[in-house]
mmCIF file of C-alpha atoms in Angstrom:
data_model
loop_
_atom_site.group_PDB
_atom_site.id
_atom_site.type_symbol
_atom_site.label_atom_id
_atom_site.label_comp_id
_atom_site.label_asym_id
_atom_site.label_seq_id
_atom_site.Cartn_x
_atom_site.Cartn_y
_atom_site.Cartn_z
ATOM 1 C CA UNK V 46 -41.771 35.714 11.235
ATOM 2 C CA UNK V 47 -38.355 34.920 12.573
ATOM 3 C CA UNK V 48 -37.652 32.809 15.629
ATOM 4 C CA UNK V 49 -35.046 30.525 17.116
ATOM 5 C CA UNK V 50 -35.417 27.418 19.226
ATOM 6 C CA UNK V 51 -32.621 26.215 21.426
ATOM 7 C CA UNK V 52 -33.346 22.569 21.875
ATOM 8 C CA UNK V 53 -31.611 22.079 25.208
ATOM 9 C CA UNK V 54 -32.015 24.338 28.203
ATOM 10 C CA UNK V 55 -29.075 22.693 29.922
ATOM 11 C CA UNK V 56 -26.057 20.727 28.678
ATOM 12 C CA UNK V 57 -23.375 19.067 30.815
ATOM 13 C CA UNK V 58 -20.079 17.832 29.432
ATOM 14 C CA UNK V 59 -16.826 16.644 30.917
ATOM 15 C CA UNK V 60 -13.753 18.760 30.472
ATOM 16 C CA UNK V 61 -11.935 17.785 27.285
ATOM 17 C CA UNK V 62 -15.005 16.269 25.590
ATOM 18 C CA UNK V 63 -16.889 17.795 22.644
ATOM 19 C CA UNK V 64 -19.598 20.391 23.051
ATOM 20 C CA UNK V 65 -22.783 20.517 20.974
ATOM 21 C CA UNK V 66 -25.379 23.227 21.569
ATOM 22 C CA UNK V 67 -28.346 22.961 19.254
ATOM 23 C CA UNK V 68 -30.252 25.766 17.583
ATOM 24 C CA UNK V 69 -33.019 25.674 14.986
ATOM 25 C CA UNK V 70 -34.299 28.794 13.332
ATOM 26 C CA UNK V 71 -37.390 29.843 11.464
ATOM 27 C CA UNK V 72 -37.049 32.469 8.772
ATOM 28 C CA UNK V 73 -38.742 33.277 5.512
ATOM 29 C CA UNK V 74 -35.508 34.412 3.876
ATOM 30 C CA UNK V 75 -31.782 33.884 4.247
ATOM 31 C CA UNK V 76 -31.145 34.929 7.806
ATOM 32 C CA UNK V 77 -28.257 36.380 9.743
ATOM 33 C CA UNK V 78 -27.493 34.117 12.684
ATOM 34 C CA UNK V 79 -25.359 34.693 15.739
ATOM 35 C CA UNK V 80 -24.182 32.878 18.827
ATOM 36 C CA UNK V 81 -23.520 34.799 22.013
ATOM 37 C CA UNK V 82 -22.020 33.689 25.316
ATOM 38 C CA UNK V 83 -22.868 35.145 28.701
ATOM 39 C CA UNK V 84 -20.610 34.407 31.649
ATOM 40 C CA UNK V 85 -22.050 34.942 35.145
ATOM 41 C CA UNK V 86 -22.723 38.587 35.932
ATOM 42 C CA UNK V 87 -21.414 39.663 32.548
ATOM 43 C CA UNK V 88 -22.846 41.028 29.351
ATOM 44 C CA UNK V 89 -23.295 39.016 26.172
ATOM 45 C CA UNK V 90 -20.232 38.489 24.025
ATOM 46 C CA UNK V 91 -20.388 37.617 20.344
ATOM 47 C CA UNK V 92 -18.931 34.172 19.623
ATOM 48 C CA UNK V 93 -19.571 34.039 15.884
ATOM 49 C CA UNK V 94 -21.931 35.112 13.129
ATOM 50 C CA UNK V 95 -23.292 33.734 9.879
ATOM 51 C CA UNK V 96 -24.227 36.210 7.167
ATOM 52 C CA UNK V 97 -24.611 34.131 3.971
ATOM 53 C CA UNK V 98 -20.911 33.629 3.297
ATOM 54 C CA UNK V 99 -19.275 30.312 4.244
ATOM 55 C CA UNK V 100 -21.675 27.875 5.876
ATOM 56 C CA UNK V 101 -19.062 26.760 8.412
ATOM 57 C CA UNK V 102 -18.306 29.686 10.651
ATOM 58 C CA UNK V 103 -15.375 29.837 13.032
ATOM 59 C CA UNK V 104 -15.601 31.942 16.137
ATOM 60 C CA UNK V 105 -13.599 32.830 19.178
ATOM 61 C CA UNK V 106 -12.310 30.392 21.801
ATOM 62 C CA UNK V 107 -12.363 27.424 19.432
ATOM 63 C CA UNK V 108 -16.114 27.465 18.780
ATOM 64 C CA UNK V 109 -17.636 26.977 15.373
ATOM 65 C CA UNK V 110 -21.108 26.617 13.919
ATOM 66 C CA UNK V 111 -22.478 25.203 10.695
ATOM 67 C CA UNK V 112 -25.405 26.739 8.844
ATOM 68 C CA UNK V 113 -27.608 24.014 7.357
ATOM 69 C CA UNK V 114 -30.428 25.483 5.352
ATOM 70 C CA UNK V 115 -32.081 22.126 4.645
ATOM 71 C CA UNK V 116 -32.306 21.445 8.372
ATOM 72 C CA UNK V 117 -32.831 25.093 9.395
ATOM 73 C CA UNK V 118 -30.139 24.567 11.993
ATOM 74 C CA UNK V 119 -27.153 26.498 13.288
ATOM 75 C CA UNK V 120 -25.611 24.251 15.924
ATOM 76 C CA UNK V 121 -22.621 25.402 17.958
ATOM 77 C CA UNK V 122 -19.728 23.006 18.510
ATOM 78 C CA UNK V 123 -16.333 22.851 20.130
ATOM 79 C CA UNK V 124 -14.009 19.845 19.952
ATOM 80 C CA UNK V 125 -12.819 19.989 23.544
ATOM 81 C CA UNK V 126 -14.572 21.723 26.427
ATOM 82 C CA UNK V 127 -12.656 23.862 28.863
ATOM 83 C CA UNK V 128 -13.759 24.828 32.344
ATOM 84 C CA UNK V 129 -13.922 28.449 31.244
ATOM 85 C CA UNK V 130 -16.617 27.540 28.690
ATOM 86 C CA UNK V 131 -19.195 27.142 31.457
ATOM 87 C CA UNK V 132 -21.735 29.866 30.698
ATOM 88 C CA UNK V 133 -25.101 30.633 29.128
ATOM 89 C CA UNK V 134 -25.243 30.503 25.330
ATOM 90 C CA UNK V 135 -27.768 32.274 23.144
ATOM 91 C CA UNK V 136 -28.643 31.666 19.507
ATOM 92 C CA UNK V 137 -29.950 34.790 17.746
ATOM 93 C CA UNK V 138 -31.514 35.489 14.346
ATOM 94 C CA UNK V 139 -31.815 38.914 12.774
ATOM 95 C CA UNK V 140 -34.719 39.991 10.627
ATOM 96 C CA UNK V 141 -34.359 41.425 7.140
ATOM 97 C CA UNK V 142 -34.437 45.002 8.365
ATOM 98 C CA UNK V 143 -31.692 44.277 10.871
ATOM 99 C CA UNK V 144 -33.640 46.262 13.422
ATOM 100 C CA UNK V 145 -34.868 43.322 15.375
ATOM 101 C CA UNK V 146 -32.905 40.454 16.878
ATOM 102 C CA UNK V 147 -34.752 37.335 18.039
ATOM 103 C CA UNK V 148 -33.156 35.487 20.925
ATOM 104 C CA UNK V 149 -33.420 31.854 21.851
ATOM 105 C CA UNK V 150 -34.178 30.983 25.441
ATOM 106 C CA UNK V 151 -30.565 30.091 26.127
ATOM 107 C CA UNK V 152 -28.596 26.933 26.906
ATOM 108 C CA UNK V 153 -26.701 26.680 30.151
ATOM 109 C CA UNK V 154 -23.435 24.795 29.661
ATOM 110 C CA UNK V 155 -21.841 23.067 32.630
ATOM 111 C CA UNK V 156 -18.333 21.684 32.333
ATOM 112 C CA UNK V 157 -17.479 18.911 34.767
ATOM 113 C CA UNK V 158 -13.827 18.614 35.804
ATOM 114 C CA UNK L 125 -11.696 51.685 26.161
ATOM 115 C CA UNK L 126 -15.003 49.997 27.017
ATOM 116 C CA UNK L 127 -17.206 49.742 23.924
ATOM 117 C CA UNK L 128 -20.660 49.844 25.546
ATOM 118 C CA UNK L 129 -20.760 51.059 29.114
ATOM 119 C CA UNK L 130 -23.704 51.191 31.485
ATOM 120 C CA UNK L 131 -24.052 52.817 34.857
ATOM 121 C CA UNK L 132 -24.763 51.870 37.499
ATOM 122 C CA UNK L 133 -23.837 48.199 37.579
ATOM 123 C CA UNK L 134 -26.103 47.550 40.560
ATOM 124 C CA UNK L 135 -29.203 49.462 41.581
ATOM 125 C CA UNK L 136 -31.178 48.648 44.718
ATOM 126 C CA UNK L 137 -34.224 50.762 45.422
ATOM 127 C CA UNK L 138 -37.649 50.699 46.983
ATOM 128 C CA UNK L 139 -41.011 50.389 45.316
ATOM 129 C CA UNK L 140 -42.416 53.662 44.084
ATOM 130 C CA UNK L 141 -39.062 55.320 43.477
ATOM 131 C CA UNK L 142 -37.863 56.720 40.154
ATOM 132 C CA UNK L 143 -34.465 55.692 38.801
ATOM 133 C CA UNK L 144 -32.346 56.066 35.674
ATOM 134 C CA UNK L 145 -29.806 53.881 33.934
ATOM 135 C CA UNK L 146 -27.287 55.423 31.571
ATOM 136 C CA UNK L 147 -25.641 53.901 28.529
ATOM 137 C CA UNK L 148 -22.899 55.124 26.264
ATOM 138 C CA UNK L 149 -21.165 53.498 23.305
ATOM 139 C CA UNK L 150 -17.915 54.553 21.645
ATOM 140 C CA UNK L 151 -18.150 52.208 18.648
ATOM 141 C CA UNK L 152 -19.555 54.827 16.321
ATOM 142 C CA UNK L 153 -22.771 52.830 15.975
ATOM 143 C CA UNK L 154 -25.987 54.590 15.109
ATOM 144 C CA UNK L 155 -28.491 52.197 16.688
ATOM 145 C CA UNK L 156 -28.906 51.453 20.384
ATOM 146 C CA UNK L 157 -31.174 49.124 22.319
ATOM 147 C CA UNK L 158 -32.466 48.303 25.758
ATOM 148 C CA UNK L 159 -33.074 44.679 26.664
ATOM 149 C CA UNK L 160 -34.529 43.202 29.837
ATOM 150 C CA UNK L 161 -33.268 39.841 31.091
ATOM 151 C CA UNK L 162 -35.469 38.079 33.595
ATOM 152 C CA UNK L 163 -34.497 35.565 36.260
ATOM 153 C CA UNK L 164 -34.742 32.728 33.718
ATOM 154 C CA UNK L 165 -32.203 34.477 31.491
ATOM 155 C CA UNK L 166 -34.815 35.263 28.838
ATOM 156 C CA UNK L 167 -33.928 38.420 26.894
ATOM 157 C CA UNK L 168 -36.687 40.736 25.768
ATOM 158 C CA UNK L 169 -36.276 43.813 23.579
ATOM 159 C CA UNK L 170 -37.711 46.962 25.088
ATOM 160 C CA UNK L 171 -36.647 49.842 22.879
ATOM 161 C CA UNK L 172 -34.409 50.670 19.966
ATOM 162 C CA UNK L 173 -33.189 54.047 18.715
ATOM 163 C CA UNK L 174 -31.585 54.840 15.404
ATOM 164 C CA UNK L 175 -29.883 58.242 15.250
ATOM 165 C CA UNK L 176 -31.958 59.453 18.199
ATOM 166 C CA UNK L 177 -35.190 58.268 16.589
ATOM 167 C CA UNK L 178 -37.311 55.605 18.268
ATOM 168 C CA UNK L 179 -37.669 52.632 15.899
ATOM 169 C CA UNK L 180 -38.692 49.801 18.209
ATOM 170 C CA UNK L 181 -41.065 50.256 21.105
ATOM 171 C CA UNK L 182 -42.234 46.918 22.395
ATOM 172 C CA UNK L 183 -45.093 46.463 24.804
ATOM 173 C CA UNK L 184 -43.518 48.053 27.833
ATOM 174 C CA UNK L 185 -45.319 49.938 30.619
ATOM 175 C CA UNK L 186 -45.205 53.658 30.015
ATOM 176 C CA UNK L 187 -43.392 53.995 33.337
ATOM 177 C CA UNK L 188 -40.335 53.179 31.228
ATOM 178 C CA UNK L 189 -39.119 56.080 29.140
ATOM 179 C CA UNK L 190 -35.992 55.955 26.989
ATOM 180 C CA UNK L 191 -34.112 59.080 26.045
ATOM 181 C CA UNK L 192 -31.416 59.432 23.429
ATOM 182 C CA UNK L 193 -29.665 62.814 23.514
ATOM 183 C CA UNK L 194 -27.353 61.723 20.691
ATOM 184 C CA UNK L 195 -26.576 58.528 18.844
ATOM 185 C CA UNK L 196 -23.862 57.549 21.326
ATOM 186 C CA UNK L 197 -26.131 57.678 24.363
ATOM 187 C CA UNK L 198 -29.351 55.943 25.339
ATOM 188 C CA UNK L 199 -30.705 56.351 28.840
ATOM 189 C CA UNK L 200 -33.592 54.550 30.506
ATOM 190 C CA UNK L 201 -35.758 56.248 33.086
ATOM 191 C CA UNK L 202 -38.172 54.221 35.171
ATOM 192 C CA UNK L 203 -40.955 55.819 37.190
ATOM 193 C CA UNK L 204 -42.836 54.337 40.122
ATOM 194 C CA UNK L 205 -40.733 51.194 40.321
ATOM 195 C CA UNK L 206 -42.509 47.908 41.000
ATOM 196 C CA UNK L 207 -41.274 44.572 42.326
ATOM 197 C CA UNK L 208 -41.694 43.050 38.870
ATOM 198 C CA UNK L 209 -39.194 45.487 37.425
ATOM 199 C CA UNK L 210 -36.395 43.610 39.173
ATOM 200 C CA UNK L 211 -34.201 42.230 36.395
ATOM 201 C CA UNK L 212 -30.951 42.815 34.585
ATOM 202 C CA UNK L 213 -31.158 45.543 31.969
ATOM 203 C CA UNK L 214 -28.748 45.457 29.060
ATOM 204 C CA UNK L 215 -27.853 48.218 26.698
ATOM 205 C CA UNK L 216 -26.608 47.242 23.240
ATOM 206 C CA UNK L 217 -25.588 48.896 19.998
ATOM 207 C CA UNK L 218 -25.236 47.973 16.343
ATOM 208 C CA UNK L 219 -24.573 49.626 13.008
ATOM 209 C CA UNK L 220 -27.768 50.311 11.064
ATOM 210 C CA UNK L 221 -25.989 51.015 7.780
ATOM 211 C CA UNK L 222 -24.772 47.417 7.788
ATOM 212 C CA UNK L 223 -27.735 46.168 9.719
ATOM 213 C CA UNK L 224 -28.024 42.774 8.107
ATOM 214 C CA UNK L 225 -24.486 41.853 9.112
ATOM 215 C CA UNK L 226 -23.904 43.986 12.140
ATOM 216 C CA UNK L 227 -24.165 42.083 15.404
ATOM 217 C CA UNK L 228 -25.237 43.525 18.702
ATOM 218 C CA UNK L 229 -22.570 44.746 21.105
ATOM 219 C CA UNK L 230 -23.675 44.573 24.732
ATOM 220 C CA UNK L 231 -22.861 46.416 27.891
ATOM 221 C CA UNK L 232 -22.262 44.490 31.100
ATOM 222 C CA UNK L 233 -25.763 45.073 32.383
ATOM 223 C CA UNK L 234 -27.436 46.833 35.287
ATOM 224 C CA UNK L 235 -28.888 44.583 37.954
ATOM 225 C CA UNK L 236 -31.981 46.321 39.294
ATOM 226 C CA UNK L 237 -33.458 45.084 42.558
ATOM 227 C CA UNK L 238 -36.718 46.591 43.765
ATOM 228 C CA UNK L 239 -37.596 45.932 47.399
#
């Protein structure tokens, strides 16, 4: 069975400092992994995806994530937080059929000015 | 040129009423979904249709009935609304032919409040 665990329900960073949002996955095969961002009262927007190509994936708005099979992790990072990054972030894994997407419980990112 | 659009954005209604939420996508995708997001932001799959055929039907009360007239539309009808149905409902789409790589594309959600 596939699942994801987001290790932090809430992360606070100061503006201009690095962001690290942690995600571990469980999958019996090489998974597809995604990060989504949800701003208040908005839908979910795709930040980046990993689909067995390069293990370091670059996304929009300066975010990137590294797939580490040995650690079953797919952590999201950004070198310098911006106020507009304050949002809810979801790590998602897709099953082999691609029919089902398994969501983490989300990490709320607060950016302190 | 909205990719996945849902209507209405807000829906306030009383217990016992019947309501519908509509969803349309213009991405040419062949698979559509309904998700429910609760007050703790947890997202739960409800239904998925591929080319008008139901492929995912999670444990959802049968008061919820999806309808897909064509692959670009997926509507959600809810009968006899209950307080616990209050949530944000998201429509999403993806491309089944490239399903391993195709991410979900979401609408902006419908905030349902049952009083």
